[in-house]
XYZ file of C-alpha atoms in Angstrom:
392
model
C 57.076 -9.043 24.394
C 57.915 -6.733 21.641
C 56.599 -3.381 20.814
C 54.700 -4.981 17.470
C 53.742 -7.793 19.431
C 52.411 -5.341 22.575
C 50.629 -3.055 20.080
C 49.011 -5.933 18.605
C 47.699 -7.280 21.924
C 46.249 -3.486 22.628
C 44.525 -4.083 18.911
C 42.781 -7.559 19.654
C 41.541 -5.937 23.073
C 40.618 -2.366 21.715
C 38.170 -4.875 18.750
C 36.839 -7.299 21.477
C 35.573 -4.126 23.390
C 34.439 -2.472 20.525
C 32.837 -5.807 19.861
C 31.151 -6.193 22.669
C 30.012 -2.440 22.775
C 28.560 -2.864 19.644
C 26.776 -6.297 20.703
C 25.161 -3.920 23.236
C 23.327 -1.689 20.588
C 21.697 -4.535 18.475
C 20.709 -7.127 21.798
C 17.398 -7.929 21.803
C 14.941 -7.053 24.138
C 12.362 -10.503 23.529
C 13.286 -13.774 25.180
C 11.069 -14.987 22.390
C 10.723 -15.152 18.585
C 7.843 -17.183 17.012
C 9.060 -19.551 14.294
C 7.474 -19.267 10.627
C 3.875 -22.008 10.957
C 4.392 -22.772 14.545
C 2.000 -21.691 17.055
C 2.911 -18.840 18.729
C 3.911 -19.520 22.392
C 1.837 -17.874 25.002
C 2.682 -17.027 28.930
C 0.062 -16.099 31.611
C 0.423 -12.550 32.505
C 1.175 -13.757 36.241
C 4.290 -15.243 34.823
C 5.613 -12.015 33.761
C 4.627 -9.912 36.516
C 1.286 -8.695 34.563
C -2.071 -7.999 36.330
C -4.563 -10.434 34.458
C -7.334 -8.555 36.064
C -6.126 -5.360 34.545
C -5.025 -6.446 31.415
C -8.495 -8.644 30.537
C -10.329 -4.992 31.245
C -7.895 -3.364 28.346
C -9.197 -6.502 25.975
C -12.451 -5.828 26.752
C -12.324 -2.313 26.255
C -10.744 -2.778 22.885
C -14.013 -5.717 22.362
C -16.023 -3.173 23.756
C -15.278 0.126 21.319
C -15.627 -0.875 17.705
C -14.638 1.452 15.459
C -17.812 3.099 14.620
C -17.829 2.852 10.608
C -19.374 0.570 8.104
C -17.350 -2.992 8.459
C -18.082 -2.292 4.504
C -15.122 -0.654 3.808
C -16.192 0.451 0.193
C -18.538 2.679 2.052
C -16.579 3.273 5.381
C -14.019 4.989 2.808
C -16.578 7.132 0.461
C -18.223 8.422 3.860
C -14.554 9.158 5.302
C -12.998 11.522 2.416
C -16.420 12.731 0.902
C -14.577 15.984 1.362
C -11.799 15.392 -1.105
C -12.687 16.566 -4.443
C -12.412 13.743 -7.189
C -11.978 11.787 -4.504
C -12.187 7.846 -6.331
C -11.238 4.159 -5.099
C -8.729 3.243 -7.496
C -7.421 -0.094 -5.901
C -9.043 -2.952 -4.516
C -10.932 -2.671 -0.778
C -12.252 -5.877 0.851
C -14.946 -5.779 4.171
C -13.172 -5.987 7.425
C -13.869 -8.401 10.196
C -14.973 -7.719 14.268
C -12.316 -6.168 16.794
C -9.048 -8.339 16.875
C -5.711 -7.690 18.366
C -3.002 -9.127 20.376
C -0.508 -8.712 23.291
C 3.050 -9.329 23.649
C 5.612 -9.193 26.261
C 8.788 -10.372 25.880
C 7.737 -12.098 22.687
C 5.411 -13.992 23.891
C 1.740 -13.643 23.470
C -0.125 -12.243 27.186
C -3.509 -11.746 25.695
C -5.230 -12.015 22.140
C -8.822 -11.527 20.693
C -10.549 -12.006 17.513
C -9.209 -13.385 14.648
C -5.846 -13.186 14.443
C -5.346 -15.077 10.991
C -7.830 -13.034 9.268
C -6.315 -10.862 6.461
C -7.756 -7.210 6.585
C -6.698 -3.857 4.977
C -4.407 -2.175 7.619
C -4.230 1.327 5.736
C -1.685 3.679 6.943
C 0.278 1.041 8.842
C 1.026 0.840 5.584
C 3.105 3.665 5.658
C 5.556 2.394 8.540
C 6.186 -1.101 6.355
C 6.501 1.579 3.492
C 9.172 3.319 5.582
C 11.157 0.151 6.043
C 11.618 0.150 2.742
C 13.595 2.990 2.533
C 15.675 1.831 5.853
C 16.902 -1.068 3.467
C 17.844 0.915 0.363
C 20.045 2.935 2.981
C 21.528 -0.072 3.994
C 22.190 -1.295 0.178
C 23.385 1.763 -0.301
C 20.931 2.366 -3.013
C 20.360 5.744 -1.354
C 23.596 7.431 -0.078
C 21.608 9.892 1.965
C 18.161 11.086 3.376
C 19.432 14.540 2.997
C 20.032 13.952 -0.826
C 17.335 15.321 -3.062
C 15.583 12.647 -4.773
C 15.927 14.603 -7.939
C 19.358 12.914 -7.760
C 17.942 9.628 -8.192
C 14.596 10.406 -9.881
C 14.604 12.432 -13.369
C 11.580 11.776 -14.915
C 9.851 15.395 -14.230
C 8.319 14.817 -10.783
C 11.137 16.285 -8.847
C 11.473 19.200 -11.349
C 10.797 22.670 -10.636
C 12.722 25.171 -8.233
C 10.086 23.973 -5.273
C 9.765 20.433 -5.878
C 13.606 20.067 -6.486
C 14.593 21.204 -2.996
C 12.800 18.185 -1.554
C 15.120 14.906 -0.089
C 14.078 11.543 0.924
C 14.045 12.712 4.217
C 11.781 15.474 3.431
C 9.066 12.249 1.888
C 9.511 10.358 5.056
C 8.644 13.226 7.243
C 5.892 13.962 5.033
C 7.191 17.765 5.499
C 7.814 17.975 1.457
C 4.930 20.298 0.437
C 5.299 18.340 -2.950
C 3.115 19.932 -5.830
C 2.014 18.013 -8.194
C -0.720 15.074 -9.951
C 0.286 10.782 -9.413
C -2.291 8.540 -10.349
C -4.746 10.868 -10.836
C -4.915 12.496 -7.501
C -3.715 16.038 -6.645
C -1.554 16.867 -3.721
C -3.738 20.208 -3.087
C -6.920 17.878 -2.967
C -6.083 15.290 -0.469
C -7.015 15.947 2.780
C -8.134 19.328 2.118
C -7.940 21.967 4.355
C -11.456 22.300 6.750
C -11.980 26.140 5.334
C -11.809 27.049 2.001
C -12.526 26.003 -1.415
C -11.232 23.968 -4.663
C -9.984 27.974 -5.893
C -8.436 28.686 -2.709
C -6.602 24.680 -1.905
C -5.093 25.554 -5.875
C -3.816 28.720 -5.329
C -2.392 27.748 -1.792
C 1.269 29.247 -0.415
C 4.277 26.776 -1.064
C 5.789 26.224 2.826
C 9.869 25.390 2.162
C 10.464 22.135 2.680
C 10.970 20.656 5.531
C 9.260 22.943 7.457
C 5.467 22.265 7.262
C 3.893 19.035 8.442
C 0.761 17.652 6.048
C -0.488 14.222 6.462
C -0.823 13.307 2.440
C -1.060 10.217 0.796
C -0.418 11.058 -2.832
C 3.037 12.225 -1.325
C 2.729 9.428 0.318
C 2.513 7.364 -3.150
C 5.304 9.260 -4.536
C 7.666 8.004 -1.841
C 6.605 4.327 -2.772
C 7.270 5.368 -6.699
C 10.339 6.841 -5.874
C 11.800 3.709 -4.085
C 10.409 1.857 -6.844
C 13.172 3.726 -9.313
C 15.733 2.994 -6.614
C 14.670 -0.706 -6.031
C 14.386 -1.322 -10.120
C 11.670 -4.052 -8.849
C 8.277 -4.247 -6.963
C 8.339 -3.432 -3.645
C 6.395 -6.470 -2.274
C 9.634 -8.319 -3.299
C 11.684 -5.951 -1.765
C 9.622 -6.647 1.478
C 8.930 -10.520 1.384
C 12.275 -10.771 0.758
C 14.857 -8.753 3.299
C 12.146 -8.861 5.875
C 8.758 -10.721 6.264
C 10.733 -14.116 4.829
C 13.164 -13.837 7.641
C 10.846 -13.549 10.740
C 8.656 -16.013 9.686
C 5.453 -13.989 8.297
C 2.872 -15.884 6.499
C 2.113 -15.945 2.851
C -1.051 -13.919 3.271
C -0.047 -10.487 2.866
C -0.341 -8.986 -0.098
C 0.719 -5.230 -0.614
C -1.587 -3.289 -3.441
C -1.317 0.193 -5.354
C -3.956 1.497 -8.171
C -5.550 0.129 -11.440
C -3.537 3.425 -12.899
C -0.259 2.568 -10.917
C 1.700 0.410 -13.198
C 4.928 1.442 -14.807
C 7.435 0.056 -16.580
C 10.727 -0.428 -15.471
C 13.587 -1.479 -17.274
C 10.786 -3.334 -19.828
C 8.654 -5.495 -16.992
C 5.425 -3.564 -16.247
C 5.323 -3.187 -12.433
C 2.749 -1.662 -10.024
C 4.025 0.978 -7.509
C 1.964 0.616 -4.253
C 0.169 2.708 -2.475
C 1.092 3.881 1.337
C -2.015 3.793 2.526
C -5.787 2.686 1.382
C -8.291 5.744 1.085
C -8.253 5.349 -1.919
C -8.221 1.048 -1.628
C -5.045 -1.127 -1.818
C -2.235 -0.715 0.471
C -1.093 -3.777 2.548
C -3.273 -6.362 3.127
C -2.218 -8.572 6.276
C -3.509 -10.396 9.240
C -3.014 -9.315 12.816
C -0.176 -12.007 13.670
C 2.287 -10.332 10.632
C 1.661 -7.285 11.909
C 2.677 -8.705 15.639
C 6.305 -9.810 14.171
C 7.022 -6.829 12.191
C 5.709 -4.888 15.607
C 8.158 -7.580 17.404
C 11.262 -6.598 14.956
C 11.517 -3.247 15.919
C 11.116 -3.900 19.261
C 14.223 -5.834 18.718
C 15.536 -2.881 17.037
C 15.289 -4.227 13.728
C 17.052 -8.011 15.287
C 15.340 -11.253 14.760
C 16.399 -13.789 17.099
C 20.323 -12.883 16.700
C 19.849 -11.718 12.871
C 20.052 -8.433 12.055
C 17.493 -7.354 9.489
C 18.028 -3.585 9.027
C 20.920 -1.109 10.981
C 19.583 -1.020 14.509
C 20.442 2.963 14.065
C 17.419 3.465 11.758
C 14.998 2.729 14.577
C 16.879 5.861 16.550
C 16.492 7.577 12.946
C 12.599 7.100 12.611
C 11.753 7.704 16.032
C 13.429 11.028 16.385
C 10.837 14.100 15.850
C 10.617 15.531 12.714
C 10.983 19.355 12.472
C 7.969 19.934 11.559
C 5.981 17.914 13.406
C 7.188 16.579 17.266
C 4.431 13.822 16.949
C 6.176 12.166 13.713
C 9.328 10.128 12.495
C 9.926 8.637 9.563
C 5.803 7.368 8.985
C 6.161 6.603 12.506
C 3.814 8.553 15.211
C 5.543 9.585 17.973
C 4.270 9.498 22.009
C 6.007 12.718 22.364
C 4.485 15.984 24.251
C 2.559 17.298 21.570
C -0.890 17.367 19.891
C -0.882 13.766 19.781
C 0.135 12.833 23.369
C -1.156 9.999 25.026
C -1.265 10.886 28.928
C 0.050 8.368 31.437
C 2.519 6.558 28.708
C 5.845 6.582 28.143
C 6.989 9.254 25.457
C 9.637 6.351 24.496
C 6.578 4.390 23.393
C 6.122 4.727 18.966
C 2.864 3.325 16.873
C 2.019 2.735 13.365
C -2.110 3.823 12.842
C -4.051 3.581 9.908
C -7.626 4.559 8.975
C -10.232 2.660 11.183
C -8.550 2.094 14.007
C -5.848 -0.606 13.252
C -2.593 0.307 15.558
C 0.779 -1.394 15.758
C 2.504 -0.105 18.887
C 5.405 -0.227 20.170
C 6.537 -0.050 23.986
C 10.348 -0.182 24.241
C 10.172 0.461 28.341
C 7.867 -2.131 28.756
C 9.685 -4.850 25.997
C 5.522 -4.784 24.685
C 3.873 -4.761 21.354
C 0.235 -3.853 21.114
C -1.519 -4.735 18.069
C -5.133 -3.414 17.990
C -7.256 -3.692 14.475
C -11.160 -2.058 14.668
C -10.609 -0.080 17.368
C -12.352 3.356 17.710
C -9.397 5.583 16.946
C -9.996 8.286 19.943
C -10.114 5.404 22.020
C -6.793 4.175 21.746
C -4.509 5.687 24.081
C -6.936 4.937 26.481
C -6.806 1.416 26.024
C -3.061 1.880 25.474
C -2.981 3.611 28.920
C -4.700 0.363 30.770
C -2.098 -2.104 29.253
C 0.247 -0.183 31.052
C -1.271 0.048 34.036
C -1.428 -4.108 33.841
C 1.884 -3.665 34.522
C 1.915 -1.868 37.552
């Protein structure tokens, strides 16, 4: 054998390895993926080592603690941010239905309840579908970075200023920006207000660098989905029926709203940016079964039943802690040791949550999903706590 010959042998072997290394990172964890209109394929927890004793008691605890506000969201939403000056519902709201929720192990459906077909407003899970956005302009390439200011990419005025120009995408994601500024009528100083002070005092507040300072804000929240929107150059429901729900078989329910103020024009079509959440109405719209294969995906690590759908690194990405908060990725809450722990669970375990008590979360330990709509929010890690414990 010659010495081309030889080094091309060490080649071929060196790129099989590599091959298979990399085959490692993206395998998936379900033995299961639900085709698009087919009924989803169930297993009795006994067939997957599950206590059905056990697990029945964490469906009936879900059953059993209703969130406690009006299943009139109009007024559920009033009563919830009364404290938010100007506080208005801009986009469309819709009454929710009873408790509803399903199980998954390995794919495959353990336990369900309610109606799992029926579409509801999901509110800040909004913010996690929101997020995935942004995974697949980093894969397009659309964004080079999440340490590049958006300023770079958006330079219409609402990056400008010496504050507001510091921020990067990755700043947005974190929601660690500190942002200043008005978007569709709401002000960043009056969402979510702080529980001391006044209007003078929430005005005249201290700028934190950013980065550095964790605040849970949906008209930064807003300005994330606007900003991807000037990336994208199209409407973000697209972007998401498209690269994602289309190719693990979602239904044709969803629908994914922003404000009667929200639409813009880009390059001459008039498009509406959405909203990341729904306190002040729209967001996504969805029933609990979508929510189960997006839930699914990333338990996957962003694979669909061999098909990679976004880099399996940005699951790594949005699950690390954020600086500024330990408890928060990329709009994904995090099970770490912090103010938002949930005792006797894994710390590896990640969840999407939105206003009312609808929950999307995700146990990579365990290969389970959890999918929990109408649940009293304090309640969930308890009910989180006795799936696990099914397991035992």
């Amino acid at each position: 054998m010659t010495k081309i010959q030889e080094k091309n042998l060490l080649i071929a072997v060196f790129t099989c390895i590599l091959g298979l290394f990399g085959s490692n990172l993206t395998a998936q964890n379900s033995d299961y993926f639900p085709p698009r209109g087919a009924t989803w394929q169930s297993k009795l927890p006994a067939q997957l080592k599950v206590n059905q004793q056990r697990l029945q008691e964490a469906v009936n605890f879900a059953k059993a603690n209703e969130y406690s506000g009006s299943r009139d969201l109009r007024t559920a939403i009033l009563k919830g941010f009364r404290r938010e000056p100007f506080h208005k519902i801009l986009g469309p709201v819709k009454k929710r239905g009873a408790p509803t929720g399903m199980i998954l192990k390995n794919g495959y459906v353990i336990a369900q309840w309610g109606d799992t077909k029926r579409v509801d407003m999901t509110f800040s899970v909004t913010k996690s579908y929101l997020s995935t956005v942004a995974a697949l302009a980093i894969d397009e390439k659309l964004i080079v970075s999440l340490d590049d200011r958006v300023a770079q990419y958006v330079w219409d005025g609402k990056f400008s200023g010496q504050h507001n120009a510091k921020i990067t995408w990755a700043h947005l994601l974190t929601q660690s920006s500190d942002w200043y500024g008005q978007l569709w009528g709401g002000y960043d100083w009056a969402d979510r207000p702080p529980n001391t002070g006044n209007i003078d005092e929430w005005q005249r507040r201290k700028l934190h660098e950013p980065g550095t300072h964790f605040k849970y804000n949906d008209v930064r929240v807003n300005l994330l989905a606007y900003s991807l929107l000037q990336v994208w150059r199209k409407p973000l429901p697209q972007v998401l029926k498209e690269k994602v729900m289309d190719k693990i078989g979602a239904s044709t329910t969803w629908r994914w709203f922003g404000y009667d103020n929200s639409w813009v024009n880009v390059d001459g079509a008039k498009v509406q940016s959405v909203s990341g959440g729904g306190h002040s109405g729209g967001g996504l719209f969805i029933n609990t079964e979508d929510h189960a294969r997006f839930g699914l995906l990333f338990l996957n690590n962003g694979n669909w039943n061999g098909k990679q759908i976004f880099s399996p690194q940005w699951i790594k990405a949005a699950t690390t802690p954020s600086k500024a908060n330990v408890n928060y990725g990329y709009m994904w809450w995090l099970n770490k040791k912090g103010a938002r722990h949930w005792a006797g669970i894994p710390e590896t375990v990640y969840y999407a949550a939105g206003f009312g008590g609808n929950f999307i979360v995700i146990a990579p330990q365990h290969n389970l999903v959890i999918v929990t709509r109408w649940l009293e929010p304090s309640k969930v890690g308890e009910m989180v706590q006795k799936v696990i414990k099914s397991l035992e």
